[in-house]
Amino acid sequence: MARGFSDREKKIIREKLISAGREFFGKYGLRKTSIEDLTKAAGIAQGSFYTFFDSKEELYLEVINNEGETIKENFLKQEKDIRRLTREDFKALFKKILHVVNTNPIIKQMFLEEEVNHLVRKIPVEKIKECNRRFVDDFLPLIKKWQQEGSIITDYRPEVIVAVLQTLYYPILHKKAFDPDVFEEMVQLLIEIVANGLVVEGSQ
């Protein structure tokens, strides 16, 4: 039986597990990382893991959410430097986000189709939907702001535009289905099409 921990110990151990998760999930992915790997790195017994998380998939979501928060903060910081959104600004912002997806080890793992499929099988649908709602909630104020400024079209509700932005990530999720010789160029073209369709002509 896992021994009891004080509140201070729980906080420290939880942080250690999250740190270990970031390291192991980034290197080996979700499926190839074991609970034993994580608990050894955190210095606790394997059975104690479940005091903190119901499964390694739940820890994985926690790590992903933390990474997402960091990326969001960086994105919003860059957006604040923009006086008025232009198509070039829009393209630059989303190219940076996609660059992070391709270079951040945790985010990159998340966008591997096999990892996503495994996560969907193991995590309750509500928790997956909660992650999606968080993404929508993060971007809705920004879309509304851009619409109020007249920088992007107002023909569609902000929720619809956020959903369109989410589709920019789908090709990365299914990267294996595309010819590697055209993939990067295709993604750049997709960003260009979305920028031209959303950002109001003449806002430059």
Short mmCIF file of C-alpha atoms in Angstrom, two decimals, residues 26-187:
data_model
loop_
_atom_site.label_atom_id
_atom_site.label_comp_id
_atom_site.label_asym_id
_atom_site.label_seq_id
_atom_site.Cartn_x
_atom_site.Cartn_y
_atom_site.Cartn_z
CA GLY A 26 9.32 14.04 -25.04
CA LYS A 27 11.99 11.39 -25.65
CA TYR A 28 9.97 8.20 -25.95
CA GLY A 29 6.33 9.16 -26.38
CA LEU A 30 3.32 8.10 -24.36
CA ARG A 31 3.15 4.42 -25.25
CA LYS A 32 6.84 3.67 -24.68
CA THR A 33 6.98 5.42 -21.31
CA SER A 34 6.08 3.24 -18.33
CA ILE A 35 4.77 4.23 -14.93
CA GLU A 36 7.91 2.61 -13.51
CA ASP A 37 10.04 5.06 -15.54
CA LEU A 38 8.10 7.98 -14.11
CA THR A 39 8.06 6.86 -10.47
CA LYS A 40 11.77 6.01 -10.47
CA ALA A 41 12.56 9.49 -11.74
CA ALA A 42 10.31 11.01 -9.06
CA GLY A 43 11.78 8.81 -6.31
CA ILE A 44 8.53 7.14 -5.23
CA ALA A 45 7.15 3.61 -5.24
CA GLN A 46 5.29 2.56 -8.37
CA GLY A 47 2.03 2.12 -6.48
CA SER A 48 2.24 5.67 -5.18
CA PHE A 49 1.77 7.03 -8.70
CA TYR A 50 -2.00 6.60 -8.40
CA THR A 51 -2.11 8.96 -5.43
CA PHE A 52 -1.39 11.72 -7.95
CA PHE A 53 -2.78 10.58 -11.32
CA ASP A 54 -5.30 7.94 -12.36
CA SER A 55 -3.11 6.88 -15.29
CA LYS A 56 -0.02 7.88 -17.25
CA GLU A 57 -2.39 9.22 -19.91
CA GLU A 58 -3.80 11.67 -17.36
CA LEU A 59 -0.25 12.80 -16.53
CA TYR A 60 0.40 13.15 -20.26
CA LEU A 61 -2.57 15.51 -20.58
CA GLU A 62 -1.27 17.54 -17.64
CA VAL A 63 2.14 17.88 -19.30
CA ILE A 64 0.52 18.83 -22.62
CA ASN A 65 -1.66 21.45 -20.91
CA ASN A 66 1.40 22.98 -19.23
CA GLU A 67 3.25 23.16 -22.55
CA GLY A 68 0.17 24.65 -24.19
CA GLU A 69 0.00 27.37 -21.53
CA THR A 70 3.62 28.35 -22.17
CA ILE A 71 3.05 28.48 -25.93
CA LYS A 72 -0.14 30.50 -25.47
CA GLU A 73 1.63 33.04 -23.26
CA ASN A 74 4.41 33.46 -25.82
CA PHE A 75 1.86 33.80 -28.61
CA LEU A 76 -0.15 36.46 -26.76
CA LYS A 77 3.03 38.34 -25.91
CA GLN A 78 3.95 38.48 -29.60
CA GLU A 79 0.40 39.51 -30.51
CA LYS A 80 0.56 42.46 -28.10
CA ASP A 81 3.47 43.86 -30.12
CA ILE A 82 1.20 44.08 -33.19
CA ARG A 83 -0.52 47.46 -33.47
CA ARG A 84 -2.97 46.27 -36.13
CA LEU A 85 -3.12 42.77 -37.57
CA THR A 86 -2.05 42.34 -41.18
CA ARG A 87 -1.94 39.25 -43.34
CA GLU A 88 1.82 39.10 -42.95
CA ASP A 89 1.44 39.32 -39.15
CA PHE A 90 -1.14 36.54 -39.20
CA LYS A 91 1.05 34.27 -41.31
CA ALA A 92 4.10 34.98 -39.15
CA LEU A 93 2.20 34.18 -35.93
CA PHE A 94 0.90 30.84 -37.13
CA LYS A 95 4.15 29.86 -38.78
CA LYS A 96 5.79 30.34 -35.39
CA ILE A 97 3.17 28.16 -33.72
CA LEU A 98 3.64 25.41 -36.31
CA HIS A 99 7.40 25.72 -35.85
CA VAL A 100 6.90 25.02 -32.15
CA VAL A 101 4.75 22.00 -32.99
CA ASN A 102 7.58 20.65 -35.12
CA THR A 103 10.39 21.39 -32.66
CA ASN A 104 8.98 21.15 -29.12
CA PRO A 105 9.45 17.46 -28.19
CA ILE A 106 6.26 17.23 -26.13
CA ILE A 107 4.01 19.01 -28.62
CA LYS A 108 5.60 17.11 -31.48
CA GLN A 109 4.79 13.79 -29.79
CA MET A 110 1.21 14.92 -29.26
CA PHE A 111 0.76 15.43 -32.98
CA LEU A 112 1.86 11.91 -33.88
CA GLU A 113 -1.25 10.14 -35.11
CA GLU A 114 -0.53 6.90 -33.21
CA GLU A 115 -0.06 8.81 -29.94
CA VAL A 116 -3.36 10.63 -30.39
CA ASN A 117 -5.19 7.41 -31.20
CA HIS A 118 -3.79 5.79 -28.05
CA LEU A 119 -4.75 8.81 -25.93
CA VAL A 120 -8.30 8.87 -27.29
CA ARG A 121 -8.73 5.18 -26.40
CA LYS A 122 -7.47 5.65 -22.85
CA ILE A 123 -8.81 9.05 -21.79
CA PRO A 124 -12.54 9.76 -21.17
CA VAL A 125 -14.11 11.72 -24.00
CA GLU A 126 -15.04 14.54 -21.61
CA LYS A 127 -11.39 15.20 -20.76
CA ILE A 128 -10.50 15.37 -24.45
CA LYS A 129 -13.38 17.79 -25.01
CA GLU A 130 -12.19 19.86 -22.04
CA CYS A 131 -8.79 20.30 -23.70
CA ASN A 132 -10.51 21.44 -26.88
CA ARG A 133 -12.70 23.87 -24.92
CA ARG A 134 -9.58 25.31 -23.31
CA PHE A 135 -8.09 25.96 -26.75
CA VAL A 136 -11.31 27.66 -27.87
CA ASP A 137 -11.55 29.74 -24.68
CA ASP A 138 -7.94 30.89 -25.10
CA PHE A 139 -8.41 32.09 -28.67
CA LEU A 140 -11.97 33.46 -28.60
CA PRO A 141 -11.06 36.81 -26.93
CA LEU A 142 -8.29 37.33 -29.49
CA ILE A 143 -10.59 36.63 -32.44
CA LYS A 144 -13.24 38.96 -31.00
CA LYS A 145 -10.60 41.67 -30.53
CA TRP A 146 -9.44 41.32 -34.14
CA GLN A 147 -13.04 41.48 -35.36
CA GLN A 148 -13.75 44.60 -33.31
CA GLU A 149 -10.64 46.24 -34.75
CA GLY A 150 -11.82 45.38 -38.25
CA SER A 151 -8.70 43.30 -38.88
CA ILE A 152 -10.52 40.07 -39.72
CA ILE A 153 -13.86 39.28 -41.27
CA THR A 154 -17.05 39.49 -39.23
CA ASP A 155 -19.13 37.31 -41.57
CA TYR A 156 -18.74 34.36 -39.20
CA ARG A 157 -18.99 33.86 -35.46
CA PRO A 158 -15.68 33.86 -33.55
CA GLU A 159 -16.26 30.20 -32.62
CA VAL A 160 -16.35 29.26 -36.30
CA ILE A 161 -13.10 31.12 -36.99
CA VAL A 162 -11.37 29.38 -34.05
CA ALA A 163 -12.51 26.05 -35.51
CA VAL A 164 -10.96 27.04 -38.86
CA LEU A 165 -7.68 27.86 -37.10
CA GLN A 166 -7.73 24.41 -35.50
CA THR A 167 -7.78 22.82 -38.95
CA LEU A 168 -4.28 24.22 -39.55
CA TYR A 169 -2.99 21.48 -37.26
CA TYR A 170 -4.75 18.55 -38.91
CA PRO A 171 -2.17 18.06 -41.69
CA ILE A 172 0.54 17.74 -39.03
CA LEU A 173 -1.51 15.11 -37.25
CA HIS A 174 -1.76 13.12 -40.50
CA LYS A 175 1.70 13.98 -41.83
CA LYS A 176 2.42 10.40 -42.89
CA ALA A 177 -0.44 10.56 -45.40
CA PHE A 178 1.29 13.30 -47.40
CA ASP A 179 4.20 13.26 -49.82
CA PRO A 180 7.20 14.52 -47.75
CA ASP A 181 8.43 16.45 -50.78
CA VAL A 182 5.38 18.71 -50.74
CA PHE A 183 4.31 18.67 -47.07
CA GLU A 184 6.04 21.84 -45.81
CA GLU A 185 5.05 23.82 -48.88
CA MET A 186 1.48 22.59 -48.56
CA VAL A 187 1.29 23.77 -44.93
#
